[in-house]
Every structure is written in structure tokens, then in C-alpha cells.
C-alpha positions in Angstrom: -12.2 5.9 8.7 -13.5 9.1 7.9 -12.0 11.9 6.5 -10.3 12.4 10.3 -7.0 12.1 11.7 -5.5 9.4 13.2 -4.1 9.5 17.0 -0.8 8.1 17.2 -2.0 5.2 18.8 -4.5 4.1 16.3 -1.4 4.6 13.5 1.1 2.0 15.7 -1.9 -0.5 15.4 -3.2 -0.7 12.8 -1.5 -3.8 10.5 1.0 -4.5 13.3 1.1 -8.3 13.0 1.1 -8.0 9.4 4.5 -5.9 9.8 6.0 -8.4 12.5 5.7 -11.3 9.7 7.4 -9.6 7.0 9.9 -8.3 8.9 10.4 -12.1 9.8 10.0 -13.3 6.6 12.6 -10.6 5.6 15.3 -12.2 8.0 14.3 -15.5 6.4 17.3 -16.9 4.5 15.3 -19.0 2.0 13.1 -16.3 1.6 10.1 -19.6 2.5 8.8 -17.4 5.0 7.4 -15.2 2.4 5.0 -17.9 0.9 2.7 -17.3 3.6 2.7 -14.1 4.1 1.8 -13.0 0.6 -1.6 -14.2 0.5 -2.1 -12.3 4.0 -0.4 -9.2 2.4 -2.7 -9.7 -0.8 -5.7 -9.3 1.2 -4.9 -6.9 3.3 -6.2 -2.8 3.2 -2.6 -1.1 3.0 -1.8 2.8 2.2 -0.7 5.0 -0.4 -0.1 9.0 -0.8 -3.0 9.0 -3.3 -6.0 11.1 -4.0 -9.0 10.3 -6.8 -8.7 12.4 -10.0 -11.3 14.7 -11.5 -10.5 12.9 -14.6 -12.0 9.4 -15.7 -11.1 6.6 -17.8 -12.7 5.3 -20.9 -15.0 3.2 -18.4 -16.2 6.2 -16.3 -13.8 5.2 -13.8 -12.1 8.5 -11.3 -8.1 7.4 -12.2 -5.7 7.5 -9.2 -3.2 10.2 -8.9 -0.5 8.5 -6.5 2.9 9.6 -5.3 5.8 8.2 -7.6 9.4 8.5 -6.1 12.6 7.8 -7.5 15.4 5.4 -6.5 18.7 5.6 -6.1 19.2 4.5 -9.6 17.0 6.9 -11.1 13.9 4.5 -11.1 10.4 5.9 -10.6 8.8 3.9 -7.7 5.9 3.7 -6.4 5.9 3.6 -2.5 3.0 1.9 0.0 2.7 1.2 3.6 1.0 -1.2 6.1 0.4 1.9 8.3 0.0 5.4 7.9 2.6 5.5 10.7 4.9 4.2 8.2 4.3 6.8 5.7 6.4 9.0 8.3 9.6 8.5 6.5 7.9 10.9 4.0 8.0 13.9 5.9 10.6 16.4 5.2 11.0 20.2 6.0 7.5 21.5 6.1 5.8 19.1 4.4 4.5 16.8 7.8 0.8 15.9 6.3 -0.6 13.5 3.5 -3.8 12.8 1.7 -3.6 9.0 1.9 -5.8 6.5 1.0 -6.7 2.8 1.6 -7.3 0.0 -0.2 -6.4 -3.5 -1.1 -3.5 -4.2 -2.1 -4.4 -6.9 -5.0 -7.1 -3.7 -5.8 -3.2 -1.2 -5.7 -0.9 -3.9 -7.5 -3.7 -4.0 -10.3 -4.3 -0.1 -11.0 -0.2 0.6 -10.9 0.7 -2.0 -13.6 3.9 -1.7 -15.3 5.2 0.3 -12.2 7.7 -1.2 -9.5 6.3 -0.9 -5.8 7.9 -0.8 -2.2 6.3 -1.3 1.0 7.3 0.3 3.6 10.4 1.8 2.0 13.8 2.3 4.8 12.0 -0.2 7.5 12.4 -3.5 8.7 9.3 -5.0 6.9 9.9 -3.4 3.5 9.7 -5.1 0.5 10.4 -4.1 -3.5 7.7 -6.0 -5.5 8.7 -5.7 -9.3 5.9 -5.3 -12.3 6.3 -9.0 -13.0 5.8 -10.3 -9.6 2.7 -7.6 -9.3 1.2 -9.1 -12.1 1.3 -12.8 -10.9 0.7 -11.2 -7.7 -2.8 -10.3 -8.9 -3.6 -12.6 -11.2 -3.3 -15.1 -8.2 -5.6 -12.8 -6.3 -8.2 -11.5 -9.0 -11.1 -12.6 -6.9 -10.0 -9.9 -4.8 -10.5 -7.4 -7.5 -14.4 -8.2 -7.4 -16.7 -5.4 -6.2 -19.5 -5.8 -4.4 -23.0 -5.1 -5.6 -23.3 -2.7 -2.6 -20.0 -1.6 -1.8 -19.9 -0.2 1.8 -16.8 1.3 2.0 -15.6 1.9 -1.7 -12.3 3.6 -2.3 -11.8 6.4 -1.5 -9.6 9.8 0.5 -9.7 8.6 3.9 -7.2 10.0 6.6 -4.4 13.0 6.4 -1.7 11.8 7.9 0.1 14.6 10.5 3.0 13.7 12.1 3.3 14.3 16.2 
């Protein structure tokens, strides 16, 4: 993807049979289901409201300004999506486009440590994923977190999301 928005079509697509197994895992009484859809979820490219800073870290690194929301409870949460089709529970009022970007989500759980996460927030396949859980989450999955000696597609702003 690059720098160009997405038909409709292309949005309804993309990580659809990722989204049918967590919405069956999520009807899943013993919550078993989940087991293996995790690692699929793990190495999946998901989607955040997100854009790279102008600022770095001690390492060099561009930090990550991301959307935070807050809960009913007055939590700060960070939200993600399998789709950018998803992120359309975002739109209010005038505001009907998004910088988003993709990336992994083992890459996502590891730079929002300490935060609480939901994917896919007011849909079937939508999941609260606490800083604990993250952690583990990634620690399980730190190969993932490798980068490749000649990255081809590194992070970074991919598609504005507009709503149709």
C-alpha cells in the first residue's frame, strides 16, 4: 500500500478470515478457541490511527504518535483493527478520514507497553488485550520483533482511511 486510498472493496477484504475466527472464538464458551487464533493474530499486519513522530528516541528511533481513547470507566485505551474498514466506528461529525498505519501486531503490542489495547472496539471480533497479556503476548512472539537486514516494506504512513 502506498500512500493511496483504499476502495471499499479492498477494506471488506483485507483480514476477513482473521475476523471470522475471532468472532468465533469470541462465541466460544471456554474461551479454547482463542488458543489458536492468537498466534495467527500475533503475526498478522493489523491497523492503528497512527502517524511517525518528528521526534526520536534515545536510539535514533521516529516514536509513534497513536490515537489513545478513553473507556467508559475513564481508562485510556488504545484502539486497533484487522481492517481499515473497521476503523469506521471512528468517524463522527466531520471527521470521516484517518492517517493509519500498518504493522504487526507483536511489532504494536511491543511499542504500546504499559497501555491496554482493543481490537476492533463495538464489533463482533473485538477483543480487550490487557498490558499483562501484551507483554506475554510478545514475549511469546519476540522473533517477530526481528527486522530484516533489508527491510522492504518498513513501517510506515500507509493509507487514509475515507469513509463512503
Amino acid at each position: 500500500m502506498s500512500n493511496q486510498p483504499l476502495t471499499p472493496e479492498q477494506m471488506k477484504t483485507i483480514n476477513k478470515a482473521l475476523e471470522e475466527r475471532i468472532t468465533d472464538a469470541n462465541k466460544d464458551a471456554t474461551k479454547t478457541k482463542w488458543k489458536t487464533v492468537l498466534p495467527d493474530l500475533m503475526a498478522a499486519d493489523v491497523f492503528a490511527v497512527a502517524a511517525l513522530s518528528d521526534n526520536t528516541d534515545a536510539n535514533g528511533n521516529r516514536l509513534l504518535n497513536i490515537m489513545m481513547m478513553t473507556n467508559k470507566d475513564g481508562q485510556s485505551i488504545i484502539p486497533f483493527f484487522t481492517s481499515p474498514a473497521r476503523m469506521s466506528v471512528l468517524a463522527k461529525g466531520e471527521q470521516k478520514s484517518f492517517n493509519c498505519m500498518k504493522m504487526n501486531t507483536t511489532r504494536l503490542f511491543n511499542a504500546i507497553k504499559g497501555k491496554t489495547a482493543v481490537l476492533n472496539p463495538g464489533s463482533p471480533c473485538s477483543r480487550v488485550f490487557t498490558p499483562f497479556e501484551m507483554n506475554l503476548l510478545v514475549m511469546e512472539n519476540k522473533d517477530k520483533l526481528k527486522a530484516p537486514e533489508n527491510p522492504t516494506n518498513p513501517i510506515a504512513p500507509t493509507d487514509t482511511l475515507t469513509e463512503e
